[in-house]
PDB file of C-alpha atoms and ligand atoms in Angstrom:
ATOM      1  CA  MET A  10      78.105  65.978 161.975  1.00  0.00           C
ATOM      2  CA  LYS A  11      77.633  63.493 159.179  1.00  0.00           C
ATOM      3  CA  LEU A  12      74.763  64.101 156.827  1.00  0.00           C
ATOM      4  CA  ILE A  13      72.156  61.380 156.780  1.00  0.00           C
ATOM      5  CA  GLY A  14      72.189  59.929 153.303  1.00  0.00           C
ATOM      6  CA  ALA A  15      75.933  60.497 152.827  1.00  0.00           C
ATOM      7  CA  ILE A  16      77.306  57.049 152.219  1.00  0.00           C
ATOM      8  CA  GLU A  17      80.811  55.727 152.399  1.00  0.00           C
ATOM      9  CA  ILE A  18      80.829  53.541 149.330  1.00  0.00           C
ATOM     10  CA  GLU A  19      84.099  51.876 150.292  1.00  0.00           C
ATOM     11  CA  LYS A  20      82.412  50.390 153.400  1.00  0.00           C
ATOM     12  CA  MET A  21      79.799  48.658 151.293  1.00  0.00           C
ATOM     13  CA  ASP A  22      80.079  45.197 149.900  1.00  0.00           C
ATOM     14  CA  GLU A  23      80.839  44.998 146.204  1.00  0.00           C
ATOM     15  CA  THR A  24      77.273  44.586 144.937  1.00  0.00           C
ATOM     16  CA  ALA A  25      75.922  47.359 147.133  1.00  0.00           C
ATOM     17  CA  ALA A  26      78.801  49.651 146.109  1.00  0.00           C
ATOM     18  CA  ALA A  27      78.135  49.053 142.402  1.00  0.00           C
ATOM     19  CA  ILE A  28      74.451  49.776 142.852  1.00  0.00           C
ATOM     20  CA  GLU A  29      75.210  52.880 144.912  1.00  0.00           C
ATOM     21  CA  ARG A  30      77.512  54.215 142.178  1.00  0.00           C
ATOM     22  CA  TRP A  31      74.787  53.586 139.598  1.00  0.00           C
ATOM     23  CA  ARG A  32      72.245  55.222 141.911  1.00  0.00           C
ATOM     24  CA  GLN A  33      74.274  58.395 142.256  1.00  0.00           C
ATOM     25  CA  GLN A  34      74.712  58.880 138.532  1.00  0.00           C
ATOM     26  CA  ALA A  35      70.995  58.065 137.973  1.00  0.00           C
ATOM     27  CA  ILE A  36      70.082  60.792 140.474  1.00  0.00           C
ATOM     28  CA  ARG A  37      72.325  63.308 138.654  1.00  0.00           C
ATOM     29  CA  GLN A  38      70.680  62.356 135.374  1.00  0.00           C
ATOM     30  CA  ALA A  39      67.205  62.715 136.926  1.00  0.00           C
ATOM     31  CA  ALA A  40      68.067  66.173 138.262  1.00  0.00           C
ATOM     32  CA  SER A  41      69.308  67.353 134.878  1.00  0.00           C
ATOM     33  CA  LEU A  42      65.989  66.314 133.290  1.00  0.00           C
ATOM     34  CA  GLY A  43      63.744  67.636 136.062  1.00  0.00           C
ATOM     35  CA  VAL A  44      62.651  64.138 137.145  1.00  0.00           C
ATOM     36  CA  ASP A  45      62.044  63.464 140.847  1.00  0.00           C
ATOM     37  CA  ALA A  46      65.169  61.739 142.216  1.00  0.00           C
ATOM     38  CA  ALA A  47      62.980  59.696 144.580  1.00  0.00           C
ATOM     39  CA  GLU A  48      62.041  57.615 141.547  1.00  0.00           C
ATOM     40  CA  VAL A  49      65.554  56.124 141.557  1.00  0.00           C
ATOM     41  CA  ASP A  50      65.078  54.699 145.055  1.00  0.00           C
ATOM     42  CA  TRP A  51      61.640  53.531 144.127  1.00  0.00           C
ATOM     43  CA  LEU A  52      63.066  51.564 141.184  1.00  0.00           C
ATOM     44  CA  LEU A  53      65.753  50.050 143.430  1.00  0.00           C
ATOM     45  CA  ARG A  54      63.155  49.033 145.987  1.00  0.00           C
ATOM     46  CA  GLU A  55      60.892  47.437 143.382  1.00  0.00           C
ATOM     47  CA  LEU A  56      63.588  45.592 141.444  1.00  0.00           C
ATOM     48  CA  ALA A  57      66.170  44.723 144.078  1.00  0.00           C
ATOM     49  CA  GLY A  58      64.172  45.101 147.292  1.00  0.00           C
ATOM     50  CA  TRP A  59      66.835  47.643 148.319  1.00  0.00           C
ATOM     51  CA  THR A  60      65.387  50.170 150.748  1.00  0.00           C
ATOM     52  CA  PRO A  61      66.978  53.473 151.830  1.00  0.00           C
ATOM     53  CA  LEU A  62      67.547  51.824 155.222  1.00  0.00           C
ATOM     54  CA  ASP A  63      69.474  48.926 153.639  1.00  0.00           C
ATOM     55  CA  ARG A  64      71.596  51.527 151.902  1.00  0.00           C
ATOM     56  CA  LEU A  65      72.324  53.492 155.060  1.00  0.00           C
ATOM     57  CA  MET A  66      73.232  50.254 156.837  1.00  0.00           C
ATOM     58  CA  HIS A  67      75.595  49.328 153.963  1.00  0.00           C
ATOM     59  CA  ARG A  68      73.536  46.197 153.399  1.00  0.00           C
ATOM     60  CA  PRO A  69      73.472  44.571 149.944  1.00  0.00           C
ATOM     61  CA  PRO A  70      70.150  44.294 148.126  1.00  0.00           C
ATOM     62  CA  PRO A  71      68.111  41.250 149.172  1.00  0.00           C
ATOM     63  CA  ARG A  72      67.463  40.351 145.532  1.00  0.00           C
ATOM     64  CA  ARG A  73      70.063  40.058 142.795  1.00  0.00           C
ATOM     65  CA  CYS A  74      69.631  42.735 140.211  1.00  0.00           C
ATOM     66  CA  ALA A  75      71.843  43.418 137.223  1.00  0.00           C
ATOM     67  CA  ILE A  76      72.967  47.025 136.797  1.00  0.00           C
ATOM     68  CA  GLU A  77      72.247  46.656 133.046  1.00  0.00           C
ATOM     69  CA  GLU A  78      68.631  45.796 133.813  1.00  0.00           C
ATOM     70  CA  LEU A  79      68.255  48.711 136.196  1.00  0.00           C
ATOM     71  CA  ASP A  80      69.776  51.088 133.728  1.00  0.00           C
ATOM     72  CA  LYS A  81      67.711  49.829 130.802  1.00  0.00           C
ATOM     73  CA  LEU A  82      64.479  50.575 132.673  1.00  0.00           C
ATOM     74  CA  TRP A  83      65.781  53.874 133.963  1.00  0.00           C
ATOM     75  CA  GLN A  84      66.711  55.035 130.458  1.00  0.00           C
ATOM     76  CA  GLN A  85      63.239  54.117 129.214  1.00  0.00           C
ATOM     77  CA  ARG A  86      61.827  56.183 132.055  1.00  0.00           C
ATOM     78  CA  LEU A  87      63.995  59.184 131.227  1.00  0.00           C
ATOM     79  CA  GLN A  88      64.320  59.098 127.452  1.00  0.00           C
ATOM     80  CA  HIS A  89      60.799  57.940 126.568  1.00  0.00           C
ATOM     81  CA  ASN A  90      58.868  59.419 129.508  1.00  0.00           C
ATOM     82  CA  ILE A  91      57.415  56.042 130.396  1.00  0.00           C
ATOM     83  CA  PRO A  92      56.093  56.118 133.975  1.00  0.00           C
ATOM     84  CA  LEU A  93      57.860  53.667 136.285  1.00  0.00           C
ATOM     85  CA  GLN A  94      54.499  52.168 137.222  1.00  0.00           C
ATOM     86  CA  GLN A  95      54.041  51.131 133.592  1.00  0.00           C
ATOM     87  CA  LEU A  96      57.610  49.855 133.262  1.00  0.00           C
ATOM     88  CA  LEU A  97      57.239  47.803 136.422  1.00  0.00           C
ATOM     89  CA  GLN A  98      53.549  47.086 135.696  1.00  0.00           C
ATOM     90  CA  THR A  99      52.674  47.725 139.310  1.00  0.00           C
ATOM     91  CA  VAL A 100      51.548  50.419 141.723  1.00  0.00           C
ATOM     92  CA  THR A 101      51.139  50.484 145.487  1.00  0.00           C
ATOM     93  CA  TRP A 102      47.801  52.089 146.239  1.00  0.00           C
ATOM     94  CA  ARG A 103      45.994  52.048 149.593  1.00  0.00           C
ATOM     95  CA  ARG A 104      46.919  48.645 151.011  1.00  0.00           C
ATOM     96  CA  LEU A 105      46.925  47.103 147.572  1.00  0.00           C
ATOM     97  CA  GLN A 106      49.521  46.166 145.020  1.00  0.00           C
ATOM     98  CA  LEU A 107      47.798  46.643 141.681  1.00  0.00           C
ATOM     99  CA  THR A 108      48.780  45.750 138.152  1.00  0.00           C
ATOM    100  CA  VAL A 109      48.789  48.625 135.679  1.00  0.00           C
ATOM    101  CA  THR A 110      49.548  48.866 131.961  1.00  0.00           C
ATOM    102  CA  ASP A 111      49.340  51.689 129.458  1.00  0.00           C
ATOM    103  CA  ALA A 112      45.670  50.760 128.926  1.00  0.00           C
ATOM    104  CA  VAL A 113      44.653  52.263 132.274  1.00  0.00           C
ATOM    105  CA  LEU A 114      45.104  55.448 134.257  1.00  0.00           C
ATOM    106  CA  ILE A 115      47.699  54.919 136.989  1.00  0.00           C
ATOM    107  CA  PRO A 116      45.756  55.174 140.256  1.00  0.00           C
ATOM    108  CA  ARG A 117      46.658  58.472 141.961  1.00  0.00           C
ATOM    109  CA  PRO A 118      47.140  59.027 145.703  1.00  0.00           C
ATOM    110  CA  GLU A 119      44.203  61.471 145.898  1.00  0.00           C
ATOM    111  CA  THR A 120      41.863  58.781 144.561  1.00  0.00           C
ATOM    112  CA  GLU A 121      42.626  56.767 147.696  1.00  0.00           C
ATOM    113  CA  LEU A 122      40.432  59.350 149.455  1.00  0.00           C
ATOM    114  CA  LEU A 123      37.572  58.694 147.037  1.00  0.00           C
ATOM    115  CA  VAL A 124      37.461  55.150 148.414  1.00  0.00           C
ATOM    116  CA  ASP A 125      37.319  56.497 151.989  1.00  0.00           C
ATOM    117  CA  LEU A 126      34.415  58.768 151.017  1.00  0.00           C
ATOM    118  CA  ALA A 127      32.614  55.878 149.322  1.00  0.00           C
ATOM    119  CA  LEU A 128      33.126  53.684 152.404  1.00  0.00           C
ATOM    120  CA  ASP A 129      31.728  56.527 154.562  1.00  0.00           C
ATOM    121  CA  CYS A 130      28.598  56.645 152.359  1.00  0.00           C
ATOM    122  CA  LEU A 131      28.361  52.884 152.572  1.00  0.00           C
ATOM    123  CA  ALA A 132      28.427  53.035 156.369  1.00  0.00           C
ATOM    124  CA  GLU A 133      25.149  55.011 156.285  1.00  0.00           C
ATOM    125  CA  PHE A 134      23.297  51.896 155.173  1.00  0.00           C
ATOM    126  CA  SER A 135      22.411  49.090 157.585  1.00  0.00           C
ATOM    127  CA  GLN A 136      23.967  46.639 155.140  1.00  0.00           C
ATOM    128  CA  PRO A 137      26.201  47.073 152.088  1.00  0.00           C
ATOM    129  CA  GLY A 138      24.234  46.681 148.839  1.00  0.00           C
ATOM    130  CA  LEU A 139      25.021  47.080 145.153  1.00  0.00           C
ATOM    131  CA  TRP A 140      27.260  49.851 143.864  1.00  0.00           C
ATOM    132  CA  VAL A 141      28.457  50.764 140.419  1.00  0.00           C
ATOM    133  CA  GLU A 142      31.826  52.178 139.506  1.00  0.00           C
ATOM    134  CA  MET A 143      31.816  54.099 136.249  1.00  0.00           C
ATOM    135  CA  GLY A 144      35.082  54.036 134.281  1.00  0.00           C
ATOM    136  CA  THR A 145      36.903  51.514 136.428  1.00  0.00           C
ATOM    137  CA  GLY A 146      40.221  51.417 134.512  1.00  0.00           C
ATOM    138  CA  SER A 147      42.575  49.264 136.585  1.00  0.00           C
ATOM    139  CA  GLY A 148      39.667  48.427 138.901  1.00  0.00           C
ATOM    140  CA  ALA A 149      41.424  50.238 141.757  1.00  0.00           C
ATOM    141  CA  ILE A 150      38.350  51.905 143.292  1.00  0.00           C
ATOM    142  CA  SER A 151      36.137  48.811 143.122  1.00  0.00           C
ATOM    143  CA  VAL A 152      38.911  46.570 144.440  1.00  0.00           C
ATOM    144  CA  GLY A 153      39.673  49.109 147.191  1.00  0.00           C
ATOM    145  CA  MET A 154      36.033  49.195 148.284  1.00  0.00           C
ATOM    146  CA  ALA A 155      35.269  45.471 147.994  1.00  0.00           C
ATOM    147  CA  HIS A 156      38.494  44.557 149.768  1.00  0.00           C
ATOM    148  CA  GLU A 157      37.426  46.548 152.806  1.00  0.00           C
ATOM    149  CA  SER A 158      33.721  45.771 152.702  1.00  0.00           C
ATOM    150  CA  PRO A 159      33.326  42.009 152.208  1.00  0.00           C
ATOM    151  CA  GLU A 160      29.528  42.149 151.822  1.00  0.00           C
ATOM    152  CA  LEU A 161      29.551  44.814 149.147  1.00  0.00           C
ATOM    153  CA  SER A 162      28.791  44.053 145.486  1.00  0.00           C
ATOM    154  CA  VAL A 163      30.129  46.296 142.744  1.00  0.00           C
ATOM    155  CA  ILE A 164      29.471  46.454 139.027  1.00  0.00           C
ATOM    156  CA  ALA A 165      32.628  47.959 137.543  1.00  0.00           C
ATOM    157  CA  VAL A 166      32.035  49.464 134.099  1.00  0.00           C
ATOM    158  CA  ASP A 167      34.513  50.515 131.444  1.00  0.00           C
ATOM    159  CA  THR A 168      34.242  51.104 127.741  1.00  0.00           C
ATOM    160  CA  SER A 169      37.755  49.768 127.135  1.00  0.00           C
ATOM    161  CA  ALA A 170      38.115  45.985 126.837  1.00  0.00           C
ATOM    162  CA  GLU A 171      41.853  46.352 127.385  1.00  0.00           C
ATOM    163  CA  ALA A 172      41.286  48.204 130.642  1.00  0.00           C
ATOM    164  CA  LEU A 173      38.849  45.530 131.804  1.00  0.00           C
ATOM    165  CA  GLU A 174      41.536  42.896 131.270  1.00  0.00           C
ATOM    166  CA  VAL A 175      43.762  44.763 133.696  1.00  0.00           C
ATOM    167  CA  ALA A 176      40.857  45.180 136.133  1.00  0.00           C
ATOM    168  CA  ALA A 177      40.117  41.429 135.892  1.00  0.00           C
ATOM    169  CA  HIS A 178      43.698  40.719 136.849  1.00  0.00           C
ATOM    170  CA  ASN A 179      43.424  42.925 139.940  1.00  0.00           C
ATOM    171  CA  VAL A 180      40.032  41.519 140.937  1.00  0.00           C
ATOM    172  CA  LYS A 181      41.456  38.002 140.712  1.00  0.00           C
ATOM    173  CA  ARG A 182      44.588  38.910 142.609  1.00  0.00           C
ATOM    174  CA  TYR A 183      42.464  39.885 145.620  1.00  0.00           C
ATOM    175  CA  LYS A 184      39.958  37.030 145.071  1.00  0.00           C
ATOM    176  CA  LEU A 185      37.074  39.451 144.667  1.00  0.00           C
ATOM    177  CA  GLU A 186      35.385  37.695 141.725  1.00  0.00           C
ATOM    178  CA  GLN A 187      32.284  37.050 143.860  1.00  0.00           C
ATOM    179  CA  GLN A 188      31.930  40.723 144.723  1.00  0.00           C
ATOM    180  CA  ILE A 189      32.948  42.569 141.562  1.00  0.00           C
ATOM    181  CA  SER A 190      31.374  42.093 138.126  1.00  0.00           C
ATOM    182  CA  LEU A 191      33.210  43.685 135.245  1.00  0.00           C
ATOM    183  CA  VAL A 192      30.989  44.998 132.465  1.00  0.00           C
ATOM    184  CA  GLN A 193      32.011  46.587 129.189  1.00  0.00           C
ATOM    185  CA  GLY A 194      29.936  49.493 127.957  1.00  0.00           C
ATOM    186  CA  HIS A 195      29.372  53.215 127.753  1.00  0.00           C
ATOM    187  CA  TRP A 196      28.630  54.532 131.259  1.00  0.00           C
ATOM    188  CA  PHE A 197      25.083  53.626 132.378  1.00  0.00           C
ATOM    189  CA  ASP A 198      24.255  52.020 129.009  1.00  0.00           C
ATOM    190  CA  ALA A 199      26.289  49.097 130.300  1.00  0.00           C
ATOM    191  CA  LEU A 200      23.574  48.425 132.895  1.00  0.00           C
ATOM    192  CA  LEU A 201      20.720  48.477 130.385  1.00  0.00           C
ATOM    193  CA  VAL A 202      21.651  45.146 128.821  1.00  0.00           C
ATOM    194  CA  SER A 203      20.540  43.336 131.956  1.00  0.00           C
ATOM    195  CA  HIS A 204      16.913  43.774 133.064  1.00  0.00           C
ATOM    196  CA  ASP A 205      17.344  42.545 136.591  1.00  0.00           C
ATOM    197  CA  VAL A 206      19.834  45.057 138.002  1.00  0.00           C
ATOM    198  CA  PRO A 207      18.336  46.179 141.330  1.00  0.00           C
ATOM    199  CA  LEU A 208      18.405  49.842 142.329  1.00  0.00           C
ATOM    200  CA  LEU A 209      21.890  50.940 143.302  1.00  0.00           C
ATOM    201  CA  GLN A 210      23.024  51.994 146.735  1.00  0.00           C
ATOM    202  CA  GLY A 211      25.718  54.138 145.190  1.00  0.00           C
ATOM    203  CA  MET A 212      27.673  55.257 142.163  1.00  0.00           C
ATOM    204  CA  VAL A 213      31.314  56.168 142.376  1.00  0.00           C
ATOM    205  CA  SER A 214      33.531  57.431 139.572  1.00  0.00           C
ATOM    206  CA  ASN A 215      36.874  58.957 138.773  1.00  0.00           C
ATOM    207  CA  PRO A 216      35.818  59.985 135.268  1.00  0.00           C
ATOM    208  CA  PRO A 217      37.876  61.877 132.688  1.00  0.00           C
ATOM    209  CA  TYR A 218      37.559  65.489 133.848  1.00  0.00           C
ATOM    210  CA  ILE A 219      40.478  67.415 132.403  1.00  0.00           C
ATOM    211  CA  PRO A 220      39.491  70.030 129.789  1.00  0.00           C
ATOM    212  CA  SER A 221      40.844  68.987 126.355  1.00  0.00           C
ATOM    213  CA  ALA A 222      43.078  72.064 126.052  1.00  0.00           C
ATOM    214  CA  VAL A 223      44.636  71.327 129.453  1.00  0.00           C
ATOM    215  CA  VAL A 224      45.291  67.685 128.482  1.00  0.00           C
ATOM    216  CA  GLU A 225      47.551  69.049 125.728  1.00  0.00           C
ATOM    217  CA  GLN A 226      49.686  70.787 128.346  1.00  0.00           C
ATOM    218  CA  LEU A 227      50.072  67.864 130.762  1.00  0.00           C
ATOM    219  CA  ALA A 228      53.488  66.353 131.472  1.00  0.00           C
ATOM    220  CA  PRO A 229      54.506  63.965 128.666  1.00  0.00           C
ATOM    221  CA  GLU A 230      54.502  61.007 131.113  1.00  0.00           C
ATOM    222  CA  VAL A 231      50.758  61.559 131.447  1.00  0.00           C
ATOM    223  CA  ARG A 232      49.757  63.094 128.100  1.00  0.00           C
ATOM    224  CA  ASP A 233      51.655  60.660 125.894  1.00  0.00           C
ATOM    225  CA  ARG A 234      51.641  57.574 128.076  1.00  0.00           C
ATOM    226  CA  GLU A 235      48.291  57.288 129.825  1.00  0.00           C
ATOM    227  CA  PRO A 236      44.999  56.693 127.983  1.00  0.00           C
ATOM    228  CA  THR A 237      43.462  59.961 126.757  1.00  0.00           C
ATOM    229  CA  LEU A 238      40.109  58.264 127.209  1.00  0.00           C
ATOM    230  CA  ALA A 239      40.678  58.305 130.964  1.00  0.00           C
ATOM    231  CA  LEU A 240      41.821  61.948 131.084  1.00  0.00           C
ATOM    232  CA  ASP A 241      40.017  64.067 128.509  1.00  0.00           C
ATOM    233  CA  GLY A 242      36.711  65.407 129.803  1.00  0.00           C
ATOM    234  CA  GLY A 243      35.868  67.456 126.699  1.00  0.00           C
ATOM    235  CA  VAL A 244      35.893  71.223 126.215  1.00  0.00           C
ATOM    236  CA  ASP A 245      35.129  72.160 129.837  1.00  0.00           C
ATOM    237  CA  GLY A 246      36.144  68.820 131.347  1.00  0.00           C
ATOM    238  CA  LEU A 247      32.590  68.131 132.477  1.00  0.00           C
ATOM    239  CA  VAL A 248      31.146  66.089 129.609  1.00  0.00           C
ATOM    240  CA  ALA A 249      31.305  62.767 131.464  1.00  0.00           C
ATOM    241  CA  ILE A 250      30.269  64.281 134.793  1.00  0.00           C
ATOM    242  CA  ARG A 251      27.163  65.919 133.245  1.00  0.00           C
ATOM    243  CA  HIS A 252      26.246  62.531 131.800  1.00  0.00           C
ATOM    244  CA  LEU A 253      26.642  60.874 135.204  1.00  0.00           C
ATOM    245  CA  ILE A 254      24.446  63.555 136.823  1.00  0.00           C
ATOM    246  CA  GLN A 255      21.807  63.088 134.140  1.00  0.00           C
ATOM    247  CA  GLU A 256      21.714  59.267 134.124  1.00  0.00           C
ATOM    248  CA  ALA A 257      22.435  58.137 137.687  1.00  0.00           C
ATOM    249  CA  PRO A 258      18.986  59.004 139.124  1.00  0.00           C
ATOM    250  CA  HIS A 259      17.389  56.346 136.890  1.00  0.00           C
ATOM    251  CA  PHE A 260      19.476  53.703 138.654  1.00  0.00           C
ATOM    252  CA  LEU A 261      19.971  54.951 142.232  1.00  0.00           C
ATOM    253  CA  GLN A 262      17.658  54.044 145.087  1.00  0.00           C
ATOM    254  CA  SER A 263      16.224  56.881 147.172  1.00  0.00           C
ATOM    255  CA  GLY A 264      19.063  57.981 149.490  1.00  0.00           C
ATOM    256  CA  GLY A 265      21.570  56.345 147.131  1.00  0.00           C
ATOM    257  CA  CYS A 266      24.963  57.972 146.918  1.00  0.00           C
ATOM    258  CA  TRP A 267      26.444  59.826 143.900  1.00  0.00           C
ATOM    259  CA  LEU A 268      30.166  60.407 144.303  1.00  0.00           C
ATOM    260  CA  VAL A 269      32.856  61.627 141.886  1.00  0.00           C
ATOM    261  CA  GLU A 270      36.405  62.919 141.806  1.00  0.00           C
ATOM    262  CA  LEU A 271      37.009  66.115 139.845  1.00  0.00           C
ATOM    263  CA  MET A 272      39.505  68.901 139.229  1.00  0.00           C
ATOM    264  CA  TYR A 273      40.360  71.445 141.925  1.00  0.00           C
ATOM    265  CA  ASP A 274      38.211  74.168 140.309  1.00  0.00           C
ATOM    266  CA  GLN A 275      35.141  72.157 139.296  1.00  0.00           C
ATOM    267  CA  ALA A 276      33.374  71.498 142.623  1.00  0.00           C
ATOM    268  CA  ALA A 277      31.228  74.665 142.582  1.00  0.00           C
ATOM    269  CA  GLU A 278      30.006  74.110 139.029  1.00  0.00           C
ATOM    270  CA  VAL A 279      29.303  70.405 139.594  1.00  0.00           C
ATOM    271  CA  SER A 280      27.413  71.219 142.824  1.00  0.00           C
ATOM    272  CA  ARG A 281      25.384  73.785 140.875  1.00  0.00           C
ATOM    273  CA  LEU A 282      24.588  71.240 138.139  1.00  0.00           C
ATOM    274  CA  LEU A 283      23.480  68.693 140.746  1.00  0.00           C
ATOM    275  CA  ALA A 284      21.221  71.261 142.450  1.00  0.00           C
ATOM    276  CA  GLU A 285      19.786  72.424 139.123  1.00  0.00           C
ATOM    277  CA  ASP A 286      18.952  68.817 138.187  1.00  0.00           C
ATOM    278  CA  GLY A 287      16.442  68.702 141.039  1.00  0.00           C
ATOM    279  CA  ARG A 288      16.783  64.962 141.790  1.00  0.00           C
ATOM    280  CA  TYR A 289      19.617  65.273 144.319  1.00  0.00           C
ATOM    281  CA  ARG A 290      19.935  66.435 147.921  1.00  0.00           C
ATOM    282  CA  ARG A 291      22.806  66.676 150.453  1.00  0.00           C
ATOM    283  CA  ILE A 292      25.175  68.058 147.823  1.00  0.00           C
ATOM    284  CA  GLU A 293      28.618  68.299 149.453  1.00  0.00           C
ATOM    285  CA  SER A 294      32.170  68.859 148.309  1.00  0.00           C
ATOM    286  CA  HIS A 295      35.163  67.275 150.029  1.00  0.00           C
ATOM    287  CA  PRO A 296      38.833  68.322 150.113  1.00  0.00           C
ATOM    288  CA  ASP A 297      41.937  66.325 149.252  1.00  0.00           C
ATOM    289  CA  LEU A 298      44.958  66.454 151.576  1.00  0.00           C
ATOM    290  CA  ASP A 299      46.026  69.797 150.041  1.00  0.00           C
ATOM    291  CA  GLY A 300      42.670  71.323 150.935  1.00  0.00           C
ATOM    292  CA  ASN A 301      41.421  71.427 147.322  1.00  0.00           C
ATOM    293  CA  GLN A 302      37.771  70.495 146.843  1.00  0.00           C
ATOM    294  CA  ARG A 303      38.412  67.447 144.674  1.00  0.00           C
ATOM    295  CA  PHE A 304      35.280  65.374 145.338  1.00  0.00           C
ATOM    296  CA  VAL A 305      31.551  65.981 145.240  1.00  0.00           C
ATOM    297  CA  SER A 306      28.880  63.745 146.712  1.00  0.00           C
ATOM    298  CA  ALA A 307      25.113  63.891 146.714  1.00  0.00           C
ATOM    299  CA  ARG A 308      22.147  61.656 147.565  1.00  0.00           C
ATOM    300  CA  ARG A 309      19.282  60.668 145.298  1.00  0.00           C
ATOM    301  CA  ILE A 310      16.063  62.251 146.560  1.00  0.00           C
TER     302      ILE A 310
HETATM  303  N1  LIG B  10      44.126  63.032 138.369  1.00  0.00           N
HETATM  304  C1  LIG B  10      44.526  62.655 137.057  1.00  0.00           C
HETATM  305  C2  LIG B  10      45.739  63.458 136.625  1.00  0.00           C
HETATM  306  O1  LIG B  10      46.269  64.185 137.410  1.00  0.00           O
HETATM  307  C3  LIG B  10      43.391  62.813 136.090  1.00  0.00           C
HETATM  308  C4  LIG B  10      42.382  61.774 136.299  1.00  0.00           C
HETATM  309  C5  LIG B  10      41.110  61.988 135.584  1.00  0.00           C
HETATM  310  O2  LIG B  10      40.934  62.763 134.621  1.00  0.00           O
HETATM  311  N2  LIG B  10      40.155  61.303 136.047  1.00  0.00           N
HETATM  312  O3  LIG B  10      46.253  63.324 135.544  1.00  0.00           O
END
């Protein structure tokens, strides 16, 4: 029996054979540095449109792509720990293709679930109203929500002007300028500059929640390449989340939703803080696909 994935290079056309030879040495290099070999195929798909199926069928890549260009990016990935999403300035997330740079956190797969939870909260209301997203970064969460709920309005806040430029690009790409307003500022302070913000139907956030000491130990692709601002949640990781618990009730309507992503071991403490605050009810934690309680929601009393 022939192994799936084993390829007879000599049956390929010249371009495909050259790329396949490059691919095999790139995979060996990845393995020696502990990098996931799947990233090689991902790079080939993004740059040359070459899918694993094309490869198995001995088909050449649909787009011309110089081996030198492939290898230049791949060496930057390996030698400088630059995430491929930053090198390619793009990430596929939910049904979206988003622009990312080193000014924003790369949207993670688990955060796709945060959008589902927010849309579930939204479905409790007879009509979508006004939400705020705190710490929008690339704008992924707001774009994800507004894209699927055309009547929703979102104020997407970030303290970083550079991040908001990336978010603006993504908002424009999906023609969501009417639904999403981008505002620069520090968490809820950003809403204070305008006096006519109505009460919010919900607040959603993927805030920095990693304890500072843990940030130091993260993989270099994350620690050295993604904005610390988006990762570092202070000594216990909960500095931003405590602030969001404290401030959100001033802005949420009764029954309004409070929803955040957090680390796998923070749900109990965050639920306790919400209960202790006294202004929240229906405090619930929600698992990611690994079964870790990575999200907590509550409703404003
Ligand atoms: N989930 C991110 C990581 O794994 C952290 C995101 C955050 O702190 N909000 O690096």
